[in-house]
mmCIF file of C-alpha atoms in Angstrom:
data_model
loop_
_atom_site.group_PDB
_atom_site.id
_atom_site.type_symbol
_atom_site.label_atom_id
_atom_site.label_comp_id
_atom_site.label_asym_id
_atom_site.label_seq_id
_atom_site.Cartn_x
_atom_site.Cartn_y
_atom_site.Cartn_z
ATOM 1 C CA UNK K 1 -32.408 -69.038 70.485
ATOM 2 C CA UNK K 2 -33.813 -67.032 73.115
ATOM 3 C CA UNK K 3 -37.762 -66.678 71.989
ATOM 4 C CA UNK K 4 -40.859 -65.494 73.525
ATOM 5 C CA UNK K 5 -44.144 -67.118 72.602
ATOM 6 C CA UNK K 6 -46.128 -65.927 75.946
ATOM 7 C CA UNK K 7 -49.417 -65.406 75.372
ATOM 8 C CA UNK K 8 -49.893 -66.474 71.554
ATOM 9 C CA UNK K 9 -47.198 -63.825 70.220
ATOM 10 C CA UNK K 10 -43.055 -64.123 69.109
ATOM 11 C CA UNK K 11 -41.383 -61.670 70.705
ATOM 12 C CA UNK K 12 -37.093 -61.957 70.298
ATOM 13 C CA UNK K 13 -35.399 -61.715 73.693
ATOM 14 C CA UNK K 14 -32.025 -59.587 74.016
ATOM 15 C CA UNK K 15 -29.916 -59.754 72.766
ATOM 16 C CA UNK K 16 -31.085 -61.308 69.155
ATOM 17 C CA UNK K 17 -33.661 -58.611 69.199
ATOM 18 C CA UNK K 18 -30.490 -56.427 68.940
ATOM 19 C CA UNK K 19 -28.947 -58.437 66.836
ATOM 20 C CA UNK K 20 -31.519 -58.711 63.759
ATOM 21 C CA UNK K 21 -32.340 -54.980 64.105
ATOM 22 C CA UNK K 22 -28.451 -54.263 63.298
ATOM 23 C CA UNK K 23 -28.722 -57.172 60.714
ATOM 24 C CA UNK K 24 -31.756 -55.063 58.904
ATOM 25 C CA UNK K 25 -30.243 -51.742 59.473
ATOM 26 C CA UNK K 26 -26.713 -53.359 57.738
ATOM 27 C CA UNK K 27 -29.163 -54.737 54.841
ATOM 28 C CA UNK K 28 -30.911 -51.952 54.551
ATOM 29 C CA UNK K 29 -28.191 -49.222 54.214
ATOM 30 C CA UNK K 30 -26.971 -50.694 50.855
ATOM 31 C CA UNK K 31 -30.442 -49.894 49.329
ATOM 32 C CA UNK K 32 -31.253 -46.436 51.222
ATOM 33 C CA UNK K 33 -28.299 -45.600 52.589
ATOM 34 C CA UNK K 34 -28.369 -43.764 56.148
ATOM 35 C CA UNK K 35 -32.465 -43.488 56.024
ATOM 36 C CA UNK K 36 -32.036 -47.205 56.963
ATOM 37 C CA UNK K 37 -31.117 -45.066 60.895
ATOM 38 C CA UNK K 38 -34.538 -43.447 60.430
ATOM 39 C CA UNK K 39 -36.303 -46.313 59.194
ATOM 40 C CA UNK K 40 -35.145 -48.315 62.795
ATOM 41 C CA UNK K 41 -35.989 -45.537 64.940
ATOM 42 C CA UNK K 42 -39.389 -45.142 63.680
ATOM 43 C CA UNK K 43 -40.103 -48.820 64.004
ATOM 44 C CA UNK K 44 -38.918 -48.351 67.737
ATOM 45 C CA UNK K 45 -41.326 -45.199 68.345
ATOM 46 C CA UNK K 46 -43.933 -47.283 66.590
ATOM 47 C CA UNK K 47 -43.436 -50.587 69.182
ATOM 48 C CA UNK K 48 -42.860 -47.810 72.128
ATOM 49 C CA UNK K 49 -46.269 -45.982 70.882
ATOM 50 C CA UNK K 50 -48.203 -49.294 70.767
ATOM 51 C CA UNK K 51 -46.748 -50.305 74.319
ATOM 52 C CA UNK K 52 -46.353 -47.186 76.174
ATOM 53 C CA UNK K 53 -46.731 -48.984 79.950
ATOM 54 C CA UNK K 54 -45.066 -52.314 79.238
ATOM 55 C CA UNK K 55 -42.408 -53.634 81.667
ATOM 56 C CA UNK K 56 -39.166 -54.539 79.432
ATOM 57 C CA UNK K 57 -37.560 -57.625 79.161
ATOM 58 C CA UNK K 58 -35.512 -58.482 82.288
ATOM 59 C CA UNK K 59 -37.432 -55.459 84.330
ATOM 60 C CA UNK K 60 -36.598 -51.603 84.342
ATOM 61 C CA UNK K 61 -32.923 -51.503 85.635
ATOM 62 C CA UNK K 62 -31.765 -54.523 82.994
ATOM 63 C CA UNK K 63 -33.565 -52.432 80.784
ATOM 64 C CA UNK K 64 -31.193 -49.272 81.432
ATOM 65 C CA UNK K 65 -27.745 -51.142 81.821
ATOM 66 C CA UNK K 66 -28.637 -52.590 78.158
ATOM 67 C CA UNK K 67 -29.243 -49.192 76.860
ATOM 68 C CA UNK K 68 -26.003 -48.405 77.200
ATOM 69 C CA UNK K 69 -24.996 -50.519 73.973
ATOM 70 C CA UNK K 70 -26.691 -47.126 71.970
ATOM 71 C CA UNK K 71 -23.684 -45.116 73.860
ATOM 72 C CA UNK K 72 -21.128 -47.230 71.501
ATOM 73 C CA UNK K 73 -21.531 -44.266 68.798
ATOM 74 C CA UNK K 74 -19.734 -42.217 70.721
ATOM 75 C CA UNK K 75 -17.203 -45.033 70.780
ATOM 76 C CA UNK K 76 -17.854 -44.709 66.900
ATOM 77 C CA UNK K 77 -17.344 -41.048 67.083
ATOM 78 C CA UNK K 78 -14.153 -40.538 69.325
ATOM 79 C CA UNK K 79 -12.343 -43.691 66.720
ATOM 80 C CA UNK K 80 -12.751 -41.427 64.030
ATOM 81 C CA UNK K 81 -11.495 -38.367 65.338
ATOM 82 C CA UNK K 82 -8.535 -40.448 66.962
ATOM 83 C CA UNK K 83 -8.486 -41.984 63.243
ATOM 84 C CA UNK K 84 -8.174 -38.277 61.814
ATOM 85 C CA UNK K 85 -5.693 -36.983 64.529
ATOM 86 C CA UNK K 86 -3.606 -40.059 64.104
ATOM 87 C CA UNK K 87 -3.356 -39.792 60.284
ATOM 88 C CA UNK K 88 -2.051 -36.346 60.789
ATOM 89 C CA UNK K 89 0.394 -36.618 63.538
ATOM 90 C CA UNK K 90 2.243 -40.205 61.675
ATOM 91 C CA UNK K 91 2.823 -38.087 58.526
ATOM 92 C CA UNK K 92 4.552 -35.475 60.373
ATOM 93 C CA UNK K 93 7.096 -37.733 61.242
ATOM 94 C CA UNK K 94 8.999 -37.871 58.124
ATOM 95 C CA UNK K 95 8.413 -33.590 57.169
ATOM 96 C CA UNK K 96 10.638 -31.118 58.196
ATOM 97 C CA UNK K 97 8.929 -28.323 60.454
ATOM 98 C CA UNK K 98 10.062 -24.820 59.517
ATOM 99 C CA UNK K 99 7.605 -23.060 61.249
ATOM 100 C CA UNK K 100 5.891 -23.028 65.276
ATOM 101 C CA UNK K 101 2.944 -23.833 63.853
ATOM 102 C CA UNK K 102 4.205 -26.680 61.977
ATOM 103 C CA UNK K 103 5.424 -27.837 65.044
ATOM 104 C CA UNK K 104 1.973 -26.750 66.838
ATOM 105 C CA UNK K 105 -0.415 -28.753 65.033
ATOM 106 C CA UNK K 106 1.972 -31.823 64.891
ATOM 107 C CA UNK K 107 1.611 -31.981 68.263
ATOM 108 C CA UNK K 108 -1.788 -31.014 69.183
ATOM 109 C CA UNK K 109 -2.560 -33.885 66.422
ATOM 110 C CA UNK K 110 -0.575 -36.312 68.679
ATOM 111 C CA UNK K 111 -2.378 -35.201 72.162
ATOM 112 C CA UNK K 112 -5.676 -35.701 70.272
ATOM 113 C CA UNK K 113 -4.836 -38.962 69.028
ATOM 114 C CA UNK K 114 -3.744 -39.929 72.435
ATOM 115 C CA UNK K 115 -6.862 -38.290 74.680
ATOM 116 C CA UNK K 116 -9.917 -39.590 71.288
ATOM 117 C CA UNK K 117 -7.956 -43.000 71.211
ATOM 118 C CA UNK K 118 -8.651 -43.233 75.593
ATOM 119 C CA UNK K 119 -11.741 -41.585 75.658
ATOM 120 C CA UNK K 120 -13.000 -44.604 72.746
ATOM 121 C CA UNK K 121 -11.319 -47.397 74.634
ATOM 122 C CA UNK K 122 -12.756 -46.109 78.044
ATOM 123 C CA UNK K 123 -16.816 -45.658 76.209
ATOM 124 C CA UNK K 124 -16.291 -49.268 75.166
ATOM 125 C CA UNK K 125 -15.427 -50.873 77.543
ATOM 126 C CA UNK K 126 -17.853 -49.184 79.934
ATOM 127 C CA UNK K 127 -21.095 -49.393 77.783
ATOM 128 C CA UNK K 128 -20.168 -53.164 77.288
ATOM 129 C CA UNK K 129 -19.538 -53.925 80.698
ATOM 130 C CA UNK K 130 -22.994 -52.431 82.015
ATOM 131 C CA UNK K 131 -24.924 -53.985 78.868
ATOM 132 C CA UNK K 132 -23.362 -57.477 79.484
ATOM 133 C CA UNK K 133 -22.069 -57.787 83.011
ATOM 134 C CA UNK K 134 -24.785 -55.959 84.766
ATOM 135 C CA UNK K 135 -23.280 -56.908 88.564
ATOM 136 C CA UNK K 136 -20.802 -54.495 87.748
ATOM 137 C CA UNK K 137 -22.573 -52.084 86.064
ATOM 138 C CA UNK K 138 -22.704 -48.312 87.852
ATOM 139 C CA UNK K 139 -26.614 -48.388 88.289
ATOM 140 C CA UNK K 140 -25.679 -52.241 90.022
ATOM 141 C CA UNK K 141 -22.926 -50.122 92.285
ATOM 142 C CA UNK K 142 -25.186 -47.045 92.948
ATOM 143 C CA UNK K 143 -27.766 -49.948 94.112
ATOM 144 C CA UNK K 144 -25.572 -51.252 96.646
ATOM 145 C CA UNK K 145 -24.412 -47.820 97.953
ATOM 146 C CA UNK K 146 -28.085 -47.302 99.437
ATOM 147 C CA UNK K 147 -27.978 -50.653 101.503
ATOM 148 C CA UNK K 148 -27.192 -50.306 105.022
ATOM 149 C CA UNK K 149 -24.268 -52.806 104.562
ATOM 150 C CA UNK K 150 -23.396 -52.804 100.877
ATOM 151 C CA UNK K 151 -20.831 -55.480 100.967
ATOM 152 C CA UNK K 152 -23.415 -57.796 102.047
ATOM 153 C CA UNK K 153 -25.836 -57.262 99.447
ATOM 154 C CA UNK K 154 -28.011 -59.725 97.581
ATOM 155 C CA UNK K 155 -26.838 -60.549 94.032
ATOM 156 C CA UNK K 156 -27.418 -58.136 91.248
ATOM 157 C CA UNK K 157 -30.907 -60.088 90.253
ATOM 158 C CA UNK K 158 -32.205 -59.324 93.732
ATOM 159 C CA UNK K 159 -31.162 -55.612 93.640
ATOM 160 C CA UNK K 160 -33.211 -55.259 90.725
ATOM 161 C CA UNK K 161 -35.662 -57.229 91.606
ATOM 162 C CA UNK K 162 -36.235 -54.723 94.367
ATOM 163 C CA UNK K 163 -36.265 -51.618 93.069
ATOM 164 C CA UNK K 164 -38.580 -52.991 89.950
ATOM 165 C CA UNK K 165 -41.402 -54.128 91.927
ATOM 166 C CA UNK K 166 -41.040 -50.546 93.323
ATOM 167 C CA UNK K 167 -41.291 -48.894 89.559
ATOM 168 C CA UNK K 168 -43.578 -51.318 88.554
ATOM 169 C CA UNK K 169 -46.519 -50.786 91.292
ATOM 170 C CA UNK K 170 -45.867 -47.108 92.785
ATOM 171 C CA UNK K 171 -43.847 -45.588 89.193
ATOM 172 C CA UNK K 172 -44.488 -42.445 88.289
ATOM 173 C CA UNK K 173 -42.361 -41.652 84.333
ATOM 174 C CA UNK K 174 -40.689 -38.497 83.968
ATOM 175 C CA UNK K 175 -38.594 -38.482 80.195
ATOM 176 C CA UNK K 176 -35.910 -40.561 81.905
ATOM 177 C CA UNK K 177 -36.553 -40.391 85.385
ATOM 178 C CA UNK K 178 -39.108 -43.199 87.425
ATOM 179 C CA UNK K 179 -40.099 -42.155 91.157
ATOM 180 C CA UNK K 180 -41.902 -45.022 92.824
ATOM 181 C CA UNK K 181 -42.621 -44.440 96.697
ATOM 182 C CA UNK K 182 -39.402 -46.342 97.935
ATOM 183 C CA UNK K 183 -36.726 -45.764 94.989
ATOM 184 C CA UNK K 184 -36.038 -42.800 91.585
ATOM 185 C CA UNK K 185 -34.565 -44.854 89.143
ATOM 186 C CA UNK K 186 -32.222 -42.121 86.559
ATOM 187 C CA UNK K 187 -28.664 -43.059 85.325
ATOM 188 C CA UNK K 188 -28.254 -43.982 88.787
ATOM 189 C CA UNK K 189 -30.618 -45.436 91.396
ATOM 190 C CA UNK K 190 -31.506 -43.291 94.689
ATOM 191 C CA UNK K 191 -33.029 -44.815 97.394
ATOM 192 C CA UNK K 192 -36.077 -41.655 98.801
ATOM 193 C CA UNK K 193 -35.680 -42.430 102.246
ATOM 194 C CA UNK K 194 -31.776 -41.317 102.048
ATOM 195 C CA UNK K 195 -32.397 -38.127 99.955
ATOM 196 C CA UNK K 196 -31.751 -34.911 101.261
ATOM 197 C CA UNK K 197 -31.165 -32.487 98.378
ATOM 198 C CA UNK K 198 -32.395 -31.787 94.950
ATOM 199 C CA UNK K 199 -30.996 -29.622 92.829
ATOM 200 C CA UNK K 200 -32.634 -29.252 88.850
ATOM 201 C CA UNK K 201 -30.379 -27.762 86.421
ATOM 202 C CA UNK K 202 -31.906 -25.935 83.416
ATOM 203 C CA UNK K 203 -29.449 -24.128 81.809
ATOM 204 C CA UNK K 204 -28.199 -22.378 78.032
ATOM 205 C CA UNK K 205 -24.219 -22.371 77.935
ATOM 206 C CA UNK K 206 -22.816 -20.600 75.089
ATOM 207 C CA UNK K 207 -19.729 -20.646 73.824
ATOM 208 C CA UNK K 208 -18.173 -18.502 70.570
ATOM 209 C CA UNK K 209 -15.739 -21.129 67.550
ATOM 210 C CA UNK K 210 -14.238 -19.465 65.214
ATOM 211 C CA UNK K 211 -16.226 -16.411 65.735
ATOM 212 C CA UNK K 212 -19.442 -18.633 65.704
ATOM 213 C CA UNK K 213 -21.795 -18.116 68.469
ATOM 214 C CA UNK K 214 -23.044 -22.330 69.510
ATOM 215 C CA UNK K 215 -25.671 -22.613 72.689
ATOM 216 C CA UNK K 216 -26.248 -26.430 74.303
ATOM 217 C CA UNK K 217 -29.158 -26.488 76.858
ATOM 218 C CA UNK K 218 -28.161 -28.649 79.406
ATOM 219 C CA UNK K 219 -31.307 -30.653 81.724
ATOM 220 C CA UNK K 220 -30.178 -32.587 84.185
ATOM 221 C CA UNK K 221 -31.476 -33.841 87.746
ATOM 222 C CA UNK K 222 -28.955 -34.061 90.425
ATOM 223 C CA UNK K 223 -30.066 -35.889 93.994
ATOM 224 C CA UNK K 224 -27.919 -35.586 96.913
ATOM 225 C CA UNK K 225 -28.163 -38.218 99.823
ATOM 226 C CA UNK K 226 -27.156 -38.388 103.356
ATOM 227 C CA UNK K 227 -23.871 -39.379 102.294
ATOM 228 C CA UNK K 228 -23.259 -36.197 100.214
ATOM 229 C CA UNK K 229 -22.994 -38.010 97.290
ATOM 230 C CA UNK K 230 -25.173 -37.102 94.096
ATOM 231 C CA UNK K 231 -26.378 -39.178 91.595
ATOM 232 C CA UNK K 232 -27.573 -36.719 87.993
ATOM 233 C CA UNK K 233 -29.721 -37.889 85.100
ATOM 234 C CA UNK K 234 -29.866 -36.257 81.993
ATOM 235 C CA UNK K 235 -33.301 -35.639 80.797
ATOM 236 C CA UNK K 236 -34.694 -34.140 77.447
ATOM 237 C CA UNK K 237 -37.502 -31.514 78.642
ATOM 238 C CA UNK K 238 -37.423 -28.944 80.707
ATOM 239 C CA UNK K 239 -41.615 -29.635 81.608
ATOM 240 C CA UNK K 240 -40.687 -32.814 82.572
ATOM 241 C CA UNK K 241 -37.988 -32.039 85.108
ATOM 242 C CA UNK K 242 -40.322 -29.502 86.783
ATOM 243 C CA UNK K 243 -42.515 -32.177 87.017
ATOM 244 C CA UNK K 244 -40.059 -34.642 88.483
ATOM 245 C CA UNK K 245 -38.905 -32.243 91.257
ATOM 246 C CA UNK K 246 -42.360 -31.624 91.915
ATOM 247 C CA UNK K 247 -42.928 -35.618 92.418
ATOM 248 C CA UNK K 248 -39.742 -35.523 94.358
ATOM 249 C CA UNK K 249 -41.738 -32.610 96.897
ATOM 250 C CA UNK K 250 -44.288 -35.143 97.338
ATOM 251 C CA UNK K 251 -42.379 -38.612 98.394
ATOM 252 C CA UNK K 252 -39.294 -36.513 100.082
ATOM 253 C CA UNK K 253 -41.054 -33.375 101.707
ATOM 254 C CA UNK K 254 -38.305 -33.022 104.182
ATOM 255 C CA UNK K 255 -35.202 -32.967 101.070
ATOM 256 C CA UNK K 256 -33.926 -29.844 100.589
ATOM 257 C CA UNK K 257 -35.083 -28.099 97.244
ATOM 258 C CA UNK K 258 -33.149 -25.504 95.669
ATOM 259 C CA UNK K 259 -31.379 -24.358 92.344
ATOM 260 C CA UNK K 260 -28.592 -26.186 91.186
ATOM 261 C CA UNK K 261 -26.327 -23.193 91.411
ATOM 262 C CA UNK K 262 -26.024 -23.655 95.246
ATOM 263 C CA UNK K 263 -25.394 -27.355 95.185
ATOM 264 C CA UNK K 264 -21.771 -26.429 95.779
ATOM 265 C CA UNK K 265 -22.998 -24.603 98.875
ATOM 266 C CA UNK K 266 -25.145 -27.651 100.141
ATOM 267 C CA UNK K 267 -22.048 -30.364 99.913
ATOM 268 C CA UNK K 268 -19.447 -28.102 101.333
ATOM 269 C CA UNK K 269 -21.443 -27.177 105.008
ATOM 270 C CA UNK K 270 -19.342 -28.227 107.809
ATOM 271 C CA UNK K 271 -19.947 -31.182 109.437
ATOM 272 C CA UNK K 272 -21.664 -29.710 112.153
ATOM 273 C CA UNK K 273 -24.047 -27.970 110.198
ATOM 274 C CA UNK K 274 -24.802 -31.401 108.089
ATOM 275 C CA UNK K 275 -25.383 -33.241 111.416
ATOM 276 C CA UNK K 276 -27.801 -30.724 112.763
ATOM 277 C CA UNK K 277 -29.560 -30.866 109.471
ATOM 278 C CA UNK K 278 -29.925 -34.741 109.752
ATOM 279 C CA UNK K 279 -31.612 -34.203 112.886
ATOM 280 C CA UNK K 280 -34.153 -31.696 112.300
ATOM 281 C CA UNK K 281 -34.673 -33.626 108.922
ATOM 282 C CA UNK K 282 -35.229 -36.835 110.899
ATOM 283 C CA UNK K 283 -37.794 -34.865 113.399
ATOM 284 C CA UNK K 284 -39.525 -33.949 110.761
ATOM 285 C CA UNK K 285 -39.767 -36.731 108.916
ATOM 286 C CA UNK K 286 -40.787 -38.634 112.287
ATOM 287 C CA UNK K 287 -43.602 -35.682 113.018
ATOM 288 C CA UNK K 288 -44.932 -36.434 109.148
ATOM 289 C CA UNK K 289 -44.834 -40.226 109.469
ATOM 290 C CA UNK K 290 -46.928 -39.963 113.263
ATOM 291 C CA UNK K 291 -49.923 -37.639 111.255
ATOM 292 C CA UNK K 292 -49.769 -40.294 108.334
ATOM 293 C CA UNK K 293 -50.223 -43.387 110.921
ATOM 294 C CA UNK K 294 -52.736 -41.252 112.886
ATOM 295 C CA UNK K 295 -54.845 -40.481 109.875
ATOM 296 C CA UNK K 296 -55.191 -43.200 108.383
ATOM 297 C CA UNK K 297 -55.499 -45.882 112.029
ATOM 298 C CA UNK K 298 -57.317 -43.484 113.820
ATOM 299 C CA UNK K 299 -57.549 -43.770 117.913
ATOM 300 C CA UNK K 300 -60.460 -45.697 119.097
ATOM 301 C CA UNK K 301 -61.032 -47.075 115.685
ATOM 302 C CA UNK K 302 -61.131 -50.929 115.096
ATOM 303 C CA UNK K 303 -61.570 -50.246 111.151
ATOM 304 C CA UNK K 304 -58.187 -48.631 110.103
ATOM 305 C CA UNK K 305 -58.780 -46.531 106.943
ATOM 306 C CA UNK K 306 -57.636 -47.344 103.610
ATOM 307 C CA UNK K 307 -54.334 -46.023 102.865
ATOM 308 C CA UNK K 308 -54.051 -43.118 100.173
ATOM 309 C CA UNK K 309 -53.388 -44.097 96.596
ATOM 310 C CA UNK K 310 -50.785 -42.177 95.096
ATOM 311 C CA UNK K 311 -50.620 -39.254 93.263
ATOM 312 C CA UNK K 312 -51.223 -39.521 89.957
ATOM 313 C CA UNK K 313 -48.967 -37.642 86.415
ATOM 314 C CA UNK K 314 -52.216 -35.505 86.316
ATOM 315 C CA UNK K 315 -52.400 -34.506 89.862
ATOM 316 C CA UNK K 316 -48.739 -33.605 89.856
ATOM 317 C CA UNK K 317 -48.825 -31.245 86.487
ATOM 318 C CA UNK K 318 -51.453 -29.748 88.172
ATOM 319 C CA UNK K 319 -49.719 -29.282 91.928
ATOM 320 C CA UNK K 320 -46.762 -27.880 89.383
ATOM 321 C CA UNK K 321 -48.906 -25.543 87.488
ATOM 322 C CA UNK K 322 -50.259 -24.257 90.930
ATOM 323 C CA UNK K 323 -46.737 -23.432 91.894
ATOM 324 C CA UNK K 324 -45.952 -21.519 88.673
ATOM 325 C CA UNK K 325 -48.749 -19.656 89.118
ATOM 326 C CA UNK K 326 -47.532 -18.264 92.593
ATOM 327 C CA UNK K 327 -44.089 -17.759 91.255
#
């Protein structure tokens, strides 16, 4: 039954880990009710408190495709308004409609039924291919886009083999987002050595219901590569995503750093601009990699130095606080 007894403890292994926590949370809503939610997600804080650095089971990236199973709510979410809208548009069938607005909400019940009903069918079957069919998974696919030759690329258990060992020794944890020196593991995996963009999005958008003013803050991190295409990551602080991008300035010195308003501007050059860009990127990059080599195997020297360490969380808040400061 899948069980862990490494090192004198009992640790479940997905997914009966899963599977007794939804038992518990089942047993436990008929005596609390919904705090049985709260109870499980302090229990998980509490096991991610006492284990802040721990590798998870099956490594980072089996970790994330797993995740998704949390994403069924929204599977939850869209039944019941397809649930609601459906209720409303079947009982219309049978009354007579008077008025246009009879007639109105009759069928804007029916479109709703029709997009909630896709939108739940297309969340479930997504979440539960990535958490149980990882080969297929989109961080599997985004993976295999990086490779020189992507249809010949190692099966899924290599792929994330690779860019764990990369997380694992070189990782440096923003909220969501993992930099190591070779690969940035978000929603999507991005390999550094292809990057050439990134664009941070921090903004408020506001809309007005019913008269109501409601504001969402939207964080996200969007990466472009040499291919032009951009892999985003949603992240939860805005602290944090300064501090990624400032990461990303470190291991990618040559991307191209701007606000996410002129992404738009940064995909659409013409093809000759892009090309001359992937030049003088490449020269530069070349130029950086010759000082690097030179400093640390130094001419005449039969004792090549020690290579640098990297930067550390610390070093990097304070490289970012240096930069607010001159802003």
């Amino acid at each position: 039954m899948g069980m862990d007894q490494g090192g004198g403890k009992f640790q479940l292994k997905w997914p009966w880990n899963w599977l007794v926590c939804g038992i518990f949370v089942a047993a436990a809503w008929y005596f609390i009710g919904i705090f049985s939610l709260l109870l499980a997600a302090l229990f998980l804080w509490w096991q991610k408190k006492r284990h802040p650095d721990a590798v998870p089971q099956g490594g980072y990236c089996l970790d994330r495709t797993r995740k998704r199973l949390a994403r069924l709510l929204w599977s939850v979410l869209y039944l019941l308004l397809a649930a609601g809208c459906g209720v409303v548009f079947f009982m219309g069938f049978g009354e007579e409609k008077t008025e246009i607005s009879d007639w109105a909400v009759w069928i804007v019940s029916g479109g709703g039924f029709l997009l909630f009903s896709g939108c739940c069918l297309y969340e479930t079957y997504t979440d539960l291919r990535d958490a149980f069919f990882p080969a297929k998974s989109r961080l599997a696919r985004s993976i295999r886009a990086q490779l020189p030759y992507p249809d010949e690329a190692p099966p899924v258990e290599e792929l994330f083999a690779m860019v764990d060992r990369d997380i694992e020794a070189n990782g440096q944890w923003f909220d969501r987002v993992a930099i190591g020196k070779e690969w940035v593991l978000g929603d999507e995996v991005t390999a550094i050595s292809r990057i050439r963009g990134v664009f941070p999005r921090d903004e408020i958008k506001v809309r007005y219901v019913n008269g109501r003013r409601q504001s969402a803050r939207v964080i996200e991190l969007h990466i472009v590569d040499d291919r032009r295409q951009v892999q985003v990551t949603g992240l939860r602080s805005p602290s944090e995503l300064q501090m990624a991008v400032t990461c990303l300035r470190l291991r990618a010195p040559e991307a191209h750093f701007d606000d996410h308003s002129h992404i738009t501007r940064f995909l659409d050059r013409p093809e000759e601009d892009w090309q001359a860009m992937e030049r003088d990127y490449c020269r530069r990059r070349d130029r950086r990699l010759a000082r690097e080599e030179e400093r640390e195997h130094p001419r005449g020297s039969y004792t090549p130095a020690q290579p640098q360490s990297g930067v550390t969380r610390q070093d990097i808040g304070k490289i970012w606080e240096e930069t607010r400061k001159k802003e």
